mmCIF file with all atom_site columns, C-alpha atoms in Angstrom:
data_model
loop_
_atom_site.group_PDB
_atom_site.id
_atom_site.type_symbol
_atom_site.label_atom_id
_atom_site.label_alt_id
_atom_site.label_comp_id
_atom_site.label_asym_id
_atom_site.label_entity_id
_atom_site.label_seq_id
_atom_site.pdbx_PDB_ins_code
_atom_site.Cartn_x
_atom_site.Cartn_y
_atom_site.Cartn_z
_atom_site.occupancy
_atom_site.B_iso_or_equiv
_atom_site.pdbx_formal_charge
_atom_site.auth_seq_id
_atom_site.auth_comp_id
_atom_site.auth_asym_id
_atom_site.auth_atom_id
_atom_site.pdbx_PDB_model_num
ATOM 1   C CA . MET A 1 1   ? 21.222  -48.882 -13.323 1.00 76.00 ? 12  MET A CA 1
ATOM 2   C CA . GLY A 1 2   ? 18.669  -48.385 -16.101 1.00 77.00 ? 13  GLY A CA 1
ATOM 3   C CA . PHE A 1 3   ? 15.233  -49.039 -17.120 1.00 87.00 ? 14  PHE A CA 1
ATOM 4   C CA . GLY A 1 4   ? 15.764  -51.771 -19.613 1.00 81.00 ? 15  GLY A CA 1
ATOM 5   C CA . ASP A 1 5   ? 14.605  -50.758 -23.113 1.00 85.00 ? 16  ASP A CA 1
ATOM 6   C CA . LEU A 1 6   ? 12.577  -47.538 -22.707 1.00 86.00 ? 17  LEU A CA 1
ATOM 7   C CA . LYS A 1 7   ? 11.272  -48.063 -26.282 1.00 86.00 ? 18  LYS A CA 1
ATOM 8   C CA . SER A 1 8   ? 9.443   -51.074 -25.179 1.00 86.00 ? 19  SER A CA 1
ATOM 9   C CA . ALA A 1 9   ? 6.465   -51.860 -22.936 1.00 88.00 ? 20  ALA A CA 1
ATOM 10  C CA . SER A 1 10  ? 8.733   -53.395 -20.281 1.00 86.00 ? 21  SER A CA 1
ATOM 11  C CA . GLY A 1 11  ? 10.994  -50.443 -20.138 1.00 85.00 ? 22  GLY A CA 1
ATOM 12  C CA . LEU A 1 12  ? 7.994   -48.067 -19.755 1.00 89.00 ? 23  LEU A CA 1
ATOM 13  C CA . LYS A 1 13  ? 6.614   -50.368 -16.984 1.00 90.00 ? 24  LYS A CA 1
ATOM 14  C CA . ALA A 1 14  ? 9.872   -50.170 -15.075 1.00 88.00 ? 25  ALA A CA 1
ATOM 15  C CA . LEU A 1 15  ? 9.879   -46.366 -15.527 1.00 89.00 ? 26  LEU A CA 1
ATOM 16  C CA . ASN A 1 16  ? 6.289   -46.336 -14.038 1.00 90.00 ? 27  ASN A CA 1
ATOM 17  C CA . GLY A 1 17  ? 7.364   -48.399 -11.110 1.00 89.00 ? 28  GLY A CA 1
ATOM 18  C CA . PHE A 1 18  ? 10.490  -46.096 -10.483 1.00 90.00 ? 29  PHE A CA 1
ATOM 19  C CA . LEU A 1 19  ? 8.177   -42.964 -10.689 1.00 90.00 ? 30  LEU A CA 1
ATOM 20  C CA . SER A 1 20  ? 5.557   -44.326 -8.244  1.00 88.00 ? 31  SER A CA 1
ATOM 21  C CA . GLU A 1 21  ? 7.706   -43.152 -5.414  1.00 87.00 ? 32  GLU A CA 1
ATOM 22  C CA . ARG A 1 22  ? 9.140   -40.087 -6.901  1.00 88.00 ? 33  ARG A CA 1
ATOM 23  C CA . SER A 1 23  ? 8.277   -36.980 -9.082  1.00 90.00 ? 34  SER A CA 1
ATOM 24  C CA . TYR A 1 24  ? 11.359  -36.790 -11.074 1.00 92.00 ? 35  TYR A CA 1
ATOM 25  C CA . ILE A 1 25  ? 14.274  -39.022 -12.368 1.00 90.00 ? 36  ILE A CA 1
ATOM 26  C CA . GLU A 1 26  ? 16.635  -37.329 -9.990  1.00 88.00 ? 37  GLU A CA 1
ATOM 27  C CA . GLY A 1 27  ? 16.042  -34.821 -7.135  1.00 87.00 ? 38  GLY A CA 1
ATOM 28  C CA . TYR A 1 28  ? 13.067  -32.703 -6.594  1.00 87.00 ? 39  TYR A CA 1
ATOM 29  C CA . VAL A 1 29  ? 12.909  -30.463 -9.506  1.00 90.00 ? 40  VAL A CA 1
ATOM 30  C CA . PRO A 1 30  ? 12.961  -31.003 -13.342 1.00 90.00 ? 41  PRO A CA 1
ATOM 31  C CA . SER A 1 31  ? 16.492  -31.511 -14.576 1.00 92.00 ? 42  SER A CA 1
ATOM 32  C CA . GLN A 1 32  ? 18.613  -32.723 -17.454 1.00 92.00 ? 43  GLN A CA 1
ATOM 33  C CA . ALA A 1 33  ? 18.069  -36.263 -16.061 1.00 90.00 ? 44  ALA A CA 1
ATOM 34  C CA . ASP A 1 34  ? 14.319  -35.975 -16.951 1.00 89.00 ? 45  ASP A CA 1
ATOM 35  C CA . VAL A 1 35  ? 15.322  -34.682 -20.404 1.00 92.00 ? 46  VAL A CA 1
ATOM 36  C CA . ALA A 1 36  ? 17.613  -37.472 -21.115 1.00 89.00 ? 47  ALA A CA 1
ATOM 37  C CA . VAL A 1 37  ? 15.036  -40.158 -20.272 1.00 90.00 ? 48  VAL A CA 1
ATOM 38  C CA . PHE A 1 38  ? 12.133  -38.161 -22.050 1.00 93.00 ? 49  PHE A CA 1
ATOM 39  C CA . GLU A 1 39  ? 13.962  -37.763 -25.271 1.00 91.00 ? 50  GLU A CA 1
ATOM 40  C CA . VAL A 1 40  ? 14.260  -41.635 -25.916 1.00 89.00 ? 51  VAL A CA 1
ATOM 41  C CA . ILE A 1 41  ? 10.495  -42.402 -25.227 1.00 91.00 ? 52  ILE A CA 1
ATOM 42  C CA . LEU A 1 42  ? 8.763   -42.604 -28.593 1.00 86.00 ? 53  LEU A CA 1
ATOM 43  C CA . ALA A 1 43  ? 5.172   -41.940 -27.474 1.00 90.00 ? 54  ALA A CA 1
ATOM 44  C CA . PRO A 1 44  ? 3.334   -40.907 -24.185 1.00 91.00 ? 55  PRO A CA 1
ATOM 45  C CA . PRO A 1 45  ? 2.960   -43.919 -21.929 1.00 91.00 ? 56  PRO A CA 1
ATOM 46  C CA . THR A 1 46  ? -0.546  -45.552 -21.743 1.00 92.00 ? 57  THR A CA 1
ATOM 47  C CA . SER A 1 47  ? -3.113  -44.663 -19.168 1.00 90.00 ? 58  SER A CA 1
ATOM 48  C CA . ASP A 1 48  ? -2.459  -47.712 -17.029 1.00 93.00 ? 59  ASP A CA 1
ATOM 49  C CA . LEU A 1 49  ? 1.100   -46.473 -16.533 1.00 92.00 ? 60  LEU A CA 1
ATOM 50  C CA . SER A 1 50  ? -0.317  -43.469 -14.596 1.00 92.00 ? 61  SER A CA 1
ATOM 51  C CA . HIS A 1 51  ? 2.980   -42.489 -12.903 1.00 92.00 ? 62  HIS A CA 1
ATOM 52  C CA . ALA A 1 52  ? 4.885   -42.502 -16.134 1.00 90.00 ? 63  ALA A CA 1
ATOM 53  C CA . LEU A 1 53  ? 2.241   -40.683 -17.976 1.00 93.00 ? 64  LEU A CA 1
ATOM 54  C CA . ARG A 1 54  ? 1.992   -38.053 -15.333 1.00 93.00 ? 65  ARG A CA 1
ATOM 55  C CA . TRP A 1 55  ? 5.698   -37.549 -15.315 1.00 91.00 ? 66  TRP A CA 1
ATOM 56  C CA . TYR A 1 56  ? 5.865   -37.526 -19.197 1.00 94.00 ? 67  TYR A CA 1
ATOM 57  C CA . ASN A 1 57  ? 3.186   -34.785 -19.646 1.00 92.00 ? 68  ASN A CA 1
ATOM 58  C CA . HIS A 1 58  ? 4.880   -32.753 -16.878 1.00 91.00 ? 69  HIS A CA 1
ATOM 59  C CA . ILE A 1 59  ? 8.328   -32.775 -18.555 1.00 90.00 ? 70  ILE A CA 1
ATOM 60  C CA . LYS A 1 60  ? 6.691   -32.231 -21.953 1.00 91.00 ? 71  LYS A CA 1
ATOM 61  C CA . SER A 1 61  ? 5.480   -28.784 -20.549 1.00 89.00 ? 72  SER A CA 1
ATOM 62  C CA . TYR A 1 62  ? 9.189   -27.749 -20.246 1.00 88.00 ? 73  TYR A CA 1
ATOM 63  C CA . GLN A 1 63  ? 9.857   -28.158 -23.975 1.00 85.00 ? 74  GLN A CA 1
ATOM 64  C CA . ASN A 1 64  ? 10.768  -24.468 -24.446 1.00 87.00 ? 75  ASN A CA 1
ATOM 65  C CA . GLN A 1 65  ? 12.997  -24.441 -21.389 1.00 85.00 ? 76  GLN A CA 1
ATOM 66  C CA . LYS A 1 66  ? 14.799  -27.861 -21.740 1.00 84.00 ? 77  LYS A CA 1
ATOM 67  C CA . SER A 1 67  ? 18.252  -26.319 -22.193 1.00 86.00 ? 78  SER A CA 1
ATOM 68  C CA . SER A 1 68  ? 17.911  -24.182 -18.942 1.00 87.00 ? 79  SER A CA 1
ATOM 69  C CA . LEU A 1 69  ? 16.912  -27.086 -16.682 1.00 90.00 ? 80  LEU A CA 1
ATOM 70  C CA . PRO A 1 70  ? 19.675  -27.729 -14.082 1.00 90.00 ? 81  PRO A CA 1
ATOM 71  C CA . GLY A 1 71  ? 22.156  -30.662 -14.080 1.00 88.00 ? 82  GLY A CA 1
ATOM 72  C CA . VAL A 1 72  ? 24.202  -32.462 -16.743 1.00 88.00 ? 83  VAL A CA 1
ATOM 73  C CA . LYS A 1 73  ? 22.849  -35.000 -19.173 1.00 86.00 ? 84  LYS A CA 1
ATOM 74  C CA . LYS A 1 74  ? 24.301  -38.486 -18.579 1.00 88.00 ? 85  LYS A CA 1
ATOM 75  C CA . PRO A 1 75  ? 23.951  -41.826 -20.260 1.00 88.00 ? 86  PRO A CA 1
ATOM 76  C CA . LEU A 1 76  ? 20.706  -43.572 -19.554 1.00 82.00 ? 87  LEU A CA 1
ATOM 77  C CA . GLY A 1 77  ? 22.474  -46.432 -17.771 1.00 82.00 ? 88  GLY A CA 1
ATOM 78  C CA . GLN A 1 78  ? 23.206  -43.937 -14.976 1.00 87.00 ? 89  GLN A CA 1
ATOM 79  C CA . TYR A 1 79  ? 19.449  -43.370 -14.185 1.00 89.00 ? 90  TYR A CA 1
ATOM 80  C CA . GLY A 1 80  ? 16.814  -45.713 -12.789 1.00 84.00 ? 91  GLY A CA 1
ATOM 81  C CA . PRO A 1 81  ? 16.690  -48.518 -10.252 1.00 83.00 ? 92  PRO A CA 1
ATOM 82  C CA . ALA A 1 82  ? 19.817  -50.532 -9.385  1.00 82.00 ? 93  ALA A CA 1
ATOM 83  C CA . GLY A 1 83  ? 20.266  -53.919 -10.944 1.00 78.00 ? 94  GLY A CA 1
ATOM 84  C CA . VAL A 1 84  ? 18.429  -52.978 -14.177 1.00 81.00 ? 95  VAL A CA 1
ATOM 85  C CA . ALA A 1 85  ? 20.744  -52.595 -17.248 1.00 82.00 ? 96  ALA A CA 1
ATOM 86  C CA . ASP A 1 86  ? 19.904  -50.116 -19.896 1.00 84.00 ? 97  ASP A CA 1
ATOM 87  C CA . THR A 1 87  ? 19.199  -51.733 -23.212 1.00 84.00 ? 98  THR A CA 1
ATOM 88  C CA . THR A 1 88  ? 17.556  -48.804 -25.058 1.00 82.00 ? 99  THR A CA 1
ATOM 89  C CA . SER A 1 89  ? 18.676  -48.847 -28.613 1.00 75.00 ? 100 SER A CA 1
ATOM 90  C CA . GLY A 1 90  ? 20.213  -45.494 -29.888 1.00 63.00 ? 101 GLY A CA 1
ATOM 91  C CA . SER A 1 91  ? 20.399  -44.129 -26.448 1.00 53.00 ? 102 SER A CA 1
ATOM 92  C CA . ALA A 1 92  ? 24.022  -42.946 -26.650 1.00 46.00 ? 103 ALA A CA 1
ATOM 93  C CA . PRO A 1 93  ? 24.440  -39.333 -25.531 1.00 45.00 ? 104 PRO A CA 1
ATOM 94  C CA . ALA A 1 94  ? 23.656  -36.943 -28.330 1.00 41.00 ? 105 ALA A CA 1
ATOM 95  C CA . THR A 1 95  ? 26.532  -34.894 -29.658 1.00 41.00 ? 106 THR A CA 1
ATOM 96  C CA . LYS A 1 96  ? 26.128  -31.045 -29.968 1.00 42.00 ? 107 LYS A CA 1
ATOM 97  C CA . GLU A 1 97  ? 25.492  -31.655 -33.838 1.00 40.00 ? 108 GLU A CA 1
ATOM 98  C CA . ASP A 1 98  ? 22.887  -34.174 -33.037 1.00 42.00 ? 109 ASP A CA 1
ATOM 99  C CA . ASP A 1 99  ? 21.119  -31.702 -30.829 1.00 43.00 ? 110 ASP A CA 1
ATOM 100 C CA . ASP A 1 100 ? 21.036  -29.131 -33.488 1.00 44.00 ? 111 ASP A CA 1
ATOM 101 C CA . ASP A 1 101 ? 19.734  -31.659 -36.075 1.00 45.00 ? 112 ASP A CA 1
ATOM 102 C CA . ILE A 1 102 ? 17.119  -33.597 -33.832 1.00 46.00 ? 113 ILE A CA 1
ATOM 103 C CA . ASP A 1 103 ? 14.823  -31.845 -31.440 1.00 50.00 ? 114 ASP A CA 1
ATOM 104 C CA . LEU A 1 104 ? 12.389  -34.314 -29.971 1.00 50.00 ? 115 LEU A CA 1
ATOM 105 C CA . PHE A 1 105 ? 10.771  -31.520 -28.004 1.00 51.00 ? 116 PHE A CA 1
ATOM 106 C CA . GLY A 1 106 ? 9.674   -29.831 -31.307 1.00 51.00 ? 117 GLY A CA 1
ATOM 107 C CA . SER A 1 107 ? 10.981  -26.782 -33.054 1.00 51.00 ? 118 SER A CA 1
ATOM 108 C CA . ASP A 1 108 ? 11.432  -23.742 -30.747 1.00 58.00 ? 119 ASP A CA 1
ATOM 109 C CA . GLU A 1 109 ? 11.371  -21.454 -33.716 1.00 61.00 ? 120 GLU A CA 1
ATOM 110 C CA . GLU A 1 110 ? 8.055   -22.774 -34.843 1.00 66.00 ? 121 GLU A CA 1
ATOM 111 C CA . GLU A 1 111 ? 6.747   -22.527 -31.199 1.00 70.00 ? 122 GLU A CA 1
ATOM 112 C CA . ASP A 1 112 ? 7.842   -18.907 -31.009 1.00 76.00 ? 123 ASP A CA 1
ATOM 113 C CA . ALA A 1 113 ? 6.326   -18.069 -34.349 1.00 79.00 ? 124 ALA A CA 1
ATOM 114 C CA . GLU A 1 114 ? 2.925   -19.508 -33.321 1.00 80.00 ? 125 GLU A CA 1
ATOM 115 C CA . ALA A 1 115 ? 3.041   -17.762 -29.996 1.00 82.00 ? 126 ALA A CA 1
ATOM 116 C CA . GLU A 1 116 ? 3.654   -14.478 -31.800 1.00 83.00 ? 127 GLU A CA 1
ATOM 117 C CA . ARG A 1 117 ? 0.903   -15.234 -34.185 1.00 83.00 ? 128 ARG A CA 1
ATOM 118 C CA . LEU A 1 118 ? -1.517  -15.863 -31.386 1.00 86.00 ? 129 LEU A CA 1
ATOM 119 C CA . LYS A 1 119 ? -0.339  -12.712 -29.610 1.00 85.00 ? 130 LYS A CA 1
ATOM 120 C CA . GLU A 1 120 ? -1.104  -10.662 -32.547 1.00 84.00 ? 131 GLU A CA 1
ATOM 121 C CA . GLN A 1 121 ? -4.344  -12.169 -32.974 1.00 85.00 ? 132 GLN A CA 1
ATOM 122 C CA . ARG A 1 122 ? -5.406  -11.628 -29.547 1.00 85.00 ? 133 ARG A CA 1
ATOM 123 C CA . LEU A 1 123 ? -4.279  -7.963  -29.607 1.00 86.00 ? 134 LEU A CA 1
ATOM 124 C CA . ALA A 1 124 ? -6.228  -7.456  -32.803 1.00 84.00 ? 135 ALA A CA 1
ATOM 125 C CA . GLU A 1 125 ? -9.225  -8.923  -31.177 1.00 83.00 ? 136 GLU A CA 1
ATOM 126 C CA . TYR A 1 126 ? -8.848  -6.775  -28.102 1.00 80.00 ? 137 TYR A CA 1
ATOM 127 C CA . ALA A 1 127 ? -8.455  -3.584  -30.214 1.00 80.00 ? 138 ALA A CA 1
ATOM 128 C CA . ALA A 1 128 ? -11.652 -4.527  -32.213 1.00 79.00 ? 139 ALA A CA 1
ATOM 129 C CA . LYS A 1 129 ? -13.669 -5.145  -29.050 1.00 77.00 ? 140 LYS A CA 1
ATOM 130 C CA . LYS A 1 130 ? -12.426 -1.903  -27.511 1.00 72.00 ? 141 LYS A CA 1
ATOM 131 C CA . SER A 1 131 ? -13.355 0.100   -30.641 1.00 71.00 ? 142 SER A CA 1
ATOM 132 C CA . LYS A 1 132 ? -16.973 -1.136  -30.245 1.00 71.00 ? 143 LYS A CA 1
ATOM 133 C CA . LYS A 1 133 ? -17.253 -0.174  -26.651 1.00 65.00 ? 144 LYS A CA 1
ATOM 134 C CA . PRO A 1 134 ? -19.114 3.164   -26.197 1.00 68.00 ? 145 PRO A CA 1
ATOM 135 C CA . THR A 1 135 ? -16.891 6.080   -25.169 1.00 69.00 ? 146 THR A CA 1
ATOM 136 C CA . LEU A 1 136 ? -17.840 7.553   -21.759 1.00 77.00 ? 147 LEU A CA 1
ATOM 137 C CA . ILE A 1 137 ? -18.887 11.173  -22.315 1.00 84.00 ? 148 ILE A CA 1
ATOM 138 C CA . ALA A 1 138 ? -18.002 13.617  -19.405 1.00 91.00 ? 149 ALA A CA 1
ATOM 139 C CA . LYS A 1 139 ? -21.000 15.890  -18.656 1.00 94.00 ? 150 LYS A CA 1
ATOM 140 C CA . SER A 1 140 ? -21.708 18.497  -16.088 1.00 95.00 ? 151 SER A CA 1
ATOM 141 C CA . SER A 1 141 ? -24.804 19.991  -14.438 1.00 96.00 ? 152 SER A CA 1
ATOM 142 C CA . ILE A 1 142 ? -24.792 23.764  -14.138 1.00 96.00 ? 153 ILE A CA 1
ATOM 143 C CA . LEU A 1 143 ? -27.157 26.124  -12.419 1.00 97.00 ? 154 LEU A CA 1
ATOM 144 C CA . LEU A 1 144 ? -27.080 29.670  -13.815 1.00 97.00 ? 155 LEU A CA 1
ATOM 145 C CA . ASP A 1 145 ? -28.123 32.998  -12.376 1.00 97.00 ? 156 ASP A CA 1
ATOM 146 C CA . VAL A 1 146 ? -29.022 35.427  -15.133 1.00 97.00 ? 157 VAL A CA 1
ATOM 147 C CA . LYS A 1 147 ? -29.786 39.017  -13.845 1.00 96.00 ? 158 LYS A CA 1
ATOM 148 C CA . PRO A 1 148 ? -31.839 41.585  -15.631 1.00 96.00 ? 159 PRO A CA 1
ATOM 149 C CA . TRP A 1 149 ? -31.147 45.379  -15.725 1.00 94.00 ? 160 TRP A CA 1
ATOM 150 C CA . ASP A 1 150 ? -34.051 46.330  -13.472 1.00 94.00 ? 161 ASP A CA 1
ATOM 151 C CA . ASP A 1 151 ? -37.547 45.529  -12.331 1.00 94.00 ? 162 ASP A CA 1
ATOM 152 C CA . GLU A 1 152 ? -39.078 46.528  -15.748 1.00 94.00 ? 163 GLU A CA 1
ATOM 153 C CA . THR A 1 153 ? -37.241 43.851  -17.713 1.00 95.00 ? 164 THR A CA 1
ATOM 154 C CA . ASP A 1 154 ? -39.512 41.332  -19.377 1.00 95.00 ? 165 ASP A CA 1
ATOM 155 C CA . MET A 1 155 ? -38.314 38.157  -17.722 1.00 96.00 ? 166 MET A CA 1
ATOM 156 C CA . SER A 1 156 ? -40.385 35.898  -19.865 1.00 96.00 ? 167 SER A CA 1
ATOM 157 C CA . LYS A 1 157 ? -38.695 37.474  -22.863 1.00 96.00 ? 168 LYS A CA 1
ATOM 158 C CA . LEU A 1 158 ? -35.337 37.150  -21.187 1.00 96.00 ? 169 LEU A CA 1
ATOM 159 C CA . GLU A 1 159 ? -35.861 33.355  -20.584 1.00 96.00 ? 170 GLU A CA 1
ATOM 160 C CA . GLU A 1 160 ? -37.000 32.949  -24.133 1.00 96.00 ? 171 GLU A CA 1
ATOM 161 C CA . CYS A 1 161 ? -33.643 34.482  -25.232 1.00 96.00 ? 172 CYS A CA 1
ATOM 162 C CA . VAL A 1 162 ? -31.670 32.245  -23.087 1.00 97.00 ? 173 VAL A CA 1
ATOM 163 C CA . ARG A 1 163 ? -33.464 29.120  -24.173 1.00 96.00 ? 174 ARG A CA 1
ATOM 164 C CA . SER A 1 164 ? -33.095 30.172  -27.805 1.00 96.00 ? 175 SER A CA 1
ATOM 165 C CA . ILE A 1 165 ? -29.310 29.324  -27.480 1.00 96.00 ? 176 ILE A CA 1
ATOM 166 C CA . GLN A 1 166 ? -28.786 26.014  -29.117 1.00 95.00 ? 177 GLN A CA 1
ATOM 167 C CA . ILE A 1 167 ? -25.430 24.563  -28.950 1.00 95.00 ? 178 ILE A CA 1
ATOM 168 C CA . ASP A 1 168 ? -24.313 20.976  -29.655 1.00 94.00 ? 179 ASP A CA 1
ATOM 169 C CA . GLY A 1 169 ? -23.755 19.329  -26.165 1.00 94.00 ? 180 GLY A CA 1
ATOM 170 C CA . LEU A 1 170 ? -26.128 21.719  -24.459 1.00 96.00 ? 181 LEU A CA 1
ATOM 171 C CA . VAL A 1 171 ? -29.640 20.740  -22.896 1.00 96.00 ? 182 VAL A CA 1
ATOM 172 C CA . TRP A 1 172 ? -31.642 23.330  -20.919 1.00 96.00 ? 183 TRP A CA 1
ATOM 173 C CA . GLY A 1 173 ? -33.504 22.287  -17.977 1.00 96.00 ? 184 GLY A CA 1
ATOM 174 C CA . GLN A 1 174 ? -35.949 23.729  -15.305 1.00 96.00 ? 185 GLN A CA 1
ATOM 175 C CA . SER A 1 175 ? -36.003 27.362  -14.405 1.00 96.00 ? 186 SER A CA 1
ATOM 176 C CA . LYS A 1 176 ? -37.541 29.744  -11.804 1.00 96.00 ? 187 LYS A CA 1
ATOM 177 C CA . LEU A 1 177 ? -37.523 33.409  -10.976 1.00 96.00 ? 188 LEU A CA 1
ATOM 178 C CA . VAL A 1 178 ? -35.831 34.221  -7.771  1.00 96.00 ? 189 VAL A CA 1
ATOM 179 C CA . PRO A 1 179 ? -36.268 37.660  -5.965  1.00 96.00 ? 190 PRO A CA 1
ATOM 180 C CA . VAL A 1 180 ? -33.083 39.598  -5.435  1.00 92.00 ? 191 VAL A CA 1
ATOM 181 C CA . GLY A 1 181 ? -34.534 42.846  -3.985  1.00 91.00 ? 192 GLY A CA 1
ATOM 182 C CA . TYR A 1 182 ? -36.188 46.083  -5.055  1.00 90.00 ? 193 TYR A CA 1
ATOM 183 C CA . GLY A 1 183 ? -38.803 44.213  -7.087  1.00 92.00 ? 194 GLY A CA 1
ATOM 184 C CA . ILE A 1 184 ? -36.142 42.731  -9.142  1.00 95.00 ? 195 ILE A CA 1
ATOM 185 C CA . LYS A 1 185 ? -36.080 39.085  -9.935  1.00 95.00 ? 196 LYS A CA 1
ATOM 186 C CA . LYS A 1 186 ? -33.315 36.941  -11.549 1.00 96.00 ? 197 LYS A CA 1
ATOM 187 C CA . LEU A 1 187 ? -33.763 33.979  -13.801 1.00 97.00 ? 198 LEU A CA 1
ATOM 188 C CA . GLN A 1 188 ? -32.224 30.731  -12.248 1.00 97.00 ? 199 GLN A CA 1
ATOM 189 C CA . ILE A 1 189 ? -31.991 28.119  -14.977 1.00 97.00 ? 200 ILE A CA 1
ATOM 190 C CA . GLY A 1 190 ? -30.382 24.706  -15.139 1.00 96.00 ? 201 GLY A CA 1
ATOM 191 C CA . CYS A 1 191 ? -28.677 22.994  -17.975 1.00 97.00 ? 202 CYS A CA 1
ATOM 192 C CA . VAL A 1 192 ? -26.603 19.937  -18.658 1.00 96.00 ? 203 VAL A CA 1
ATOM 193 C CA . VAL A 1 193 ? -23.476 20.228  -20.931 1.00 96.00 ? 204 VAL A CA 1
ATOM 194 C CA . GLU A 1 194 ? -21.058 17.805  -22.496 1.00 94.00 ? 205 GLU A CA 1
ATOM 195 C CA . ASP A 1 195 ? -17.701 19.077  -21.020 1.00 93.00 ? 206 ASP A CA 1
ATOM 196 C CA . ASN A 1 196 ? -15.642 18.803  -24.239 1.00 92.00 ? 207 ASN A CA 1
ATOM 197 C CA . LYS A 1 197 ? -18.226 20.878  -26.237 1.00 93.00 ? 208 LYS A CA 1
ATOM 198 C CA . VAL A 1 198 ? -19.668 23.465  -23.920 1.00 95.00 ? 209 VAL A CA 1
ATOM 199 C CA . GLY A 1 199 ? -18.031 25.555  -21.100 1.00 93.00 ? 210 GLY A CA 1
ATOM 200 C CA . THR A 1 200 ? -19.237 28.363  -18.810 1.00 93.00 ? 211 THR A CA 1
ATOM 201 C CA . ASP A 1 201 ? -17.286 30.933  -20.847 1.00 94.00 ? 212 ASP A CA 1
ATOM 202 C CA . LEU A 1 202 ? -19.169 29.894  -23.906 1.00 95.00 ? 213 LEU A CA 1
ATOM 203 C CA . LEU A 1 203 ? -22.599 30.132  -22.141 1.00 96.00 ? 214 LEU A CA 1
ATOM 204 C CA . GLU A 1 204 ? -21.706 33.550  -20.704 1.00 95.00 ? 215 GLU A CA 1
ATOM 205 C CA . GLU A 1 205 ? -20.705 34.812  -24.080 1.00 95.00 ? 216 GLU A CA 1
ATOM 206 C CA . HIS A 1 206 ? -24.021 33.783  -25.753 1.00 96.00 ? 217 HIS A CA 1
ATOM 207 C CA . ILE A 1 207 ? -26.340 34.859  -22.739 1.00 96.00 ? 218 ILE A CA 1
ATOM 208 C CA . SER A 1 208 ? -24.559 38.290  -22.337 1.00 95.00 ? 219 SER A CA 1
ATOM 209 C CA . ALA A 1 209 ? -25.082 38.918  -26.069 1.00 95.00 ? 220 ALA A CA 1
ATOM 210 C CA . PHE A 1 210 ? -28.784 39.671  -25.231 1.00 96.00 ? 221 PHE A CA 1
ATOM 211 C CA . GLU A 1 211 ? -27.678 43.009  -23.800 1.00 94.00 ? 222 GLU A CA 1
ATOM 212 C CA . ASP A 1 212 ? -31.133 44.530  -23.978 1.00 94.00 ? 223 ASP A CA 1
ATOM 213 C CA . PHE A 1 213 ? -32.320 42.074  -21.205 1.00 95.00 ? 224 PHE A CA 1
ATOM 214 C CA . VAL A 1 214 ? -29.217 40.728  -19.445 1.00 96.00 ? 225 VAL A CA 1
ATOM 215 C CA . GLN A 1 215 ? -27.087 42.624  -17.049 1.00 95.00 ? 226 GLN A CA 1
ATOM 216 C CA . SER A 1 216 ? -24.808 39.691  -16.047 1.00 95.00 ? 227 SER A CA 1
ATOM 217 C CA . MET A 1 217 ? -24.661 35.871  -15.698 1.00 96.00 ? 228 MET A CA 1
ATOM 218 C CA . ASP A 1 218 ? -23.251 33.941  -12.797 1.00 96.00 ? 229 ASP A CA 1
ATOM 219 C CA . VAL A 1 219 ? -22.637 30.262  -12.103 1.00 96.00 ? 230 VAL A CA 1
ATOM 220 C CA . ALA A 1 220 ? -24.593 29.356  -8.988  1.00 95.00 ? 231 ALA A CA 1
ATOM 221 C CA . ALA A 1 221 ? -23.627 25.523  -8.987  1.00 96.00 ? 232 ALA A CA 1
ATOM 222 C CA . PHE A 1 222 ? -21.577 23.327  -11.053 1.00 95.00 ? 233 PHE A CA 1
ATOM 223 C CA . ASN A 1 223 ? -21.566 19.480  -10.680 1.00 94.00 ? 234 ASN A CA 1
ATOM 224 C CA . LYS A 1 224 ? -19.879 16.723  -12.607 1.00 91.00 ? 235 LYS A CA 1
ATOM 225 C CA . ILE A 1 225 ? -22.221 13.935  -13.615 1.00 87.00 ? 236 ILE A CA 1
#
């Protein structure tokens, strides 16, 4: 058994014919048989040897897992079609020392270093992209009921006092006077606040400070935006 000289055009042609009817050198999954044959091929097969080229590129993709592939690596003469002898020069099984010195798949350490560099680069790019993304600001729409002491309270002045409250993250909205009985009207006023800057307790503290006009303040409606 064999492929002739796998370092020659005739050997690669024999390999191409062999792989025209199968996906791997042995069995149905990549194995040490594929590694043994791959390691003696000097360069990718030419495009006219489509079966051998397809196999070569597929096995090359396992370069970082070659040692974990199943099976036991055997001499080249034990693979291939019957009746063809292996004449590949330097195809004797590599010793453990040879494996340490020569890695035809490339250096795993170099591959790992490059993969780590790319990983760090992508993480840095992601962090930079995320830092430029505008942060979503949580806001709420609040409707307040501000009650006067009696029907003689100047409601225009009361509203003026309320709107004079200026806090970062607070925007006053529309307002109206709503009858509550006995000629008394309350001020119903809306506002939009940034949740991390303005709360209802803070609003009540500021509004209740106008004690000459304000009897109390209640939250009539509260909705997240």
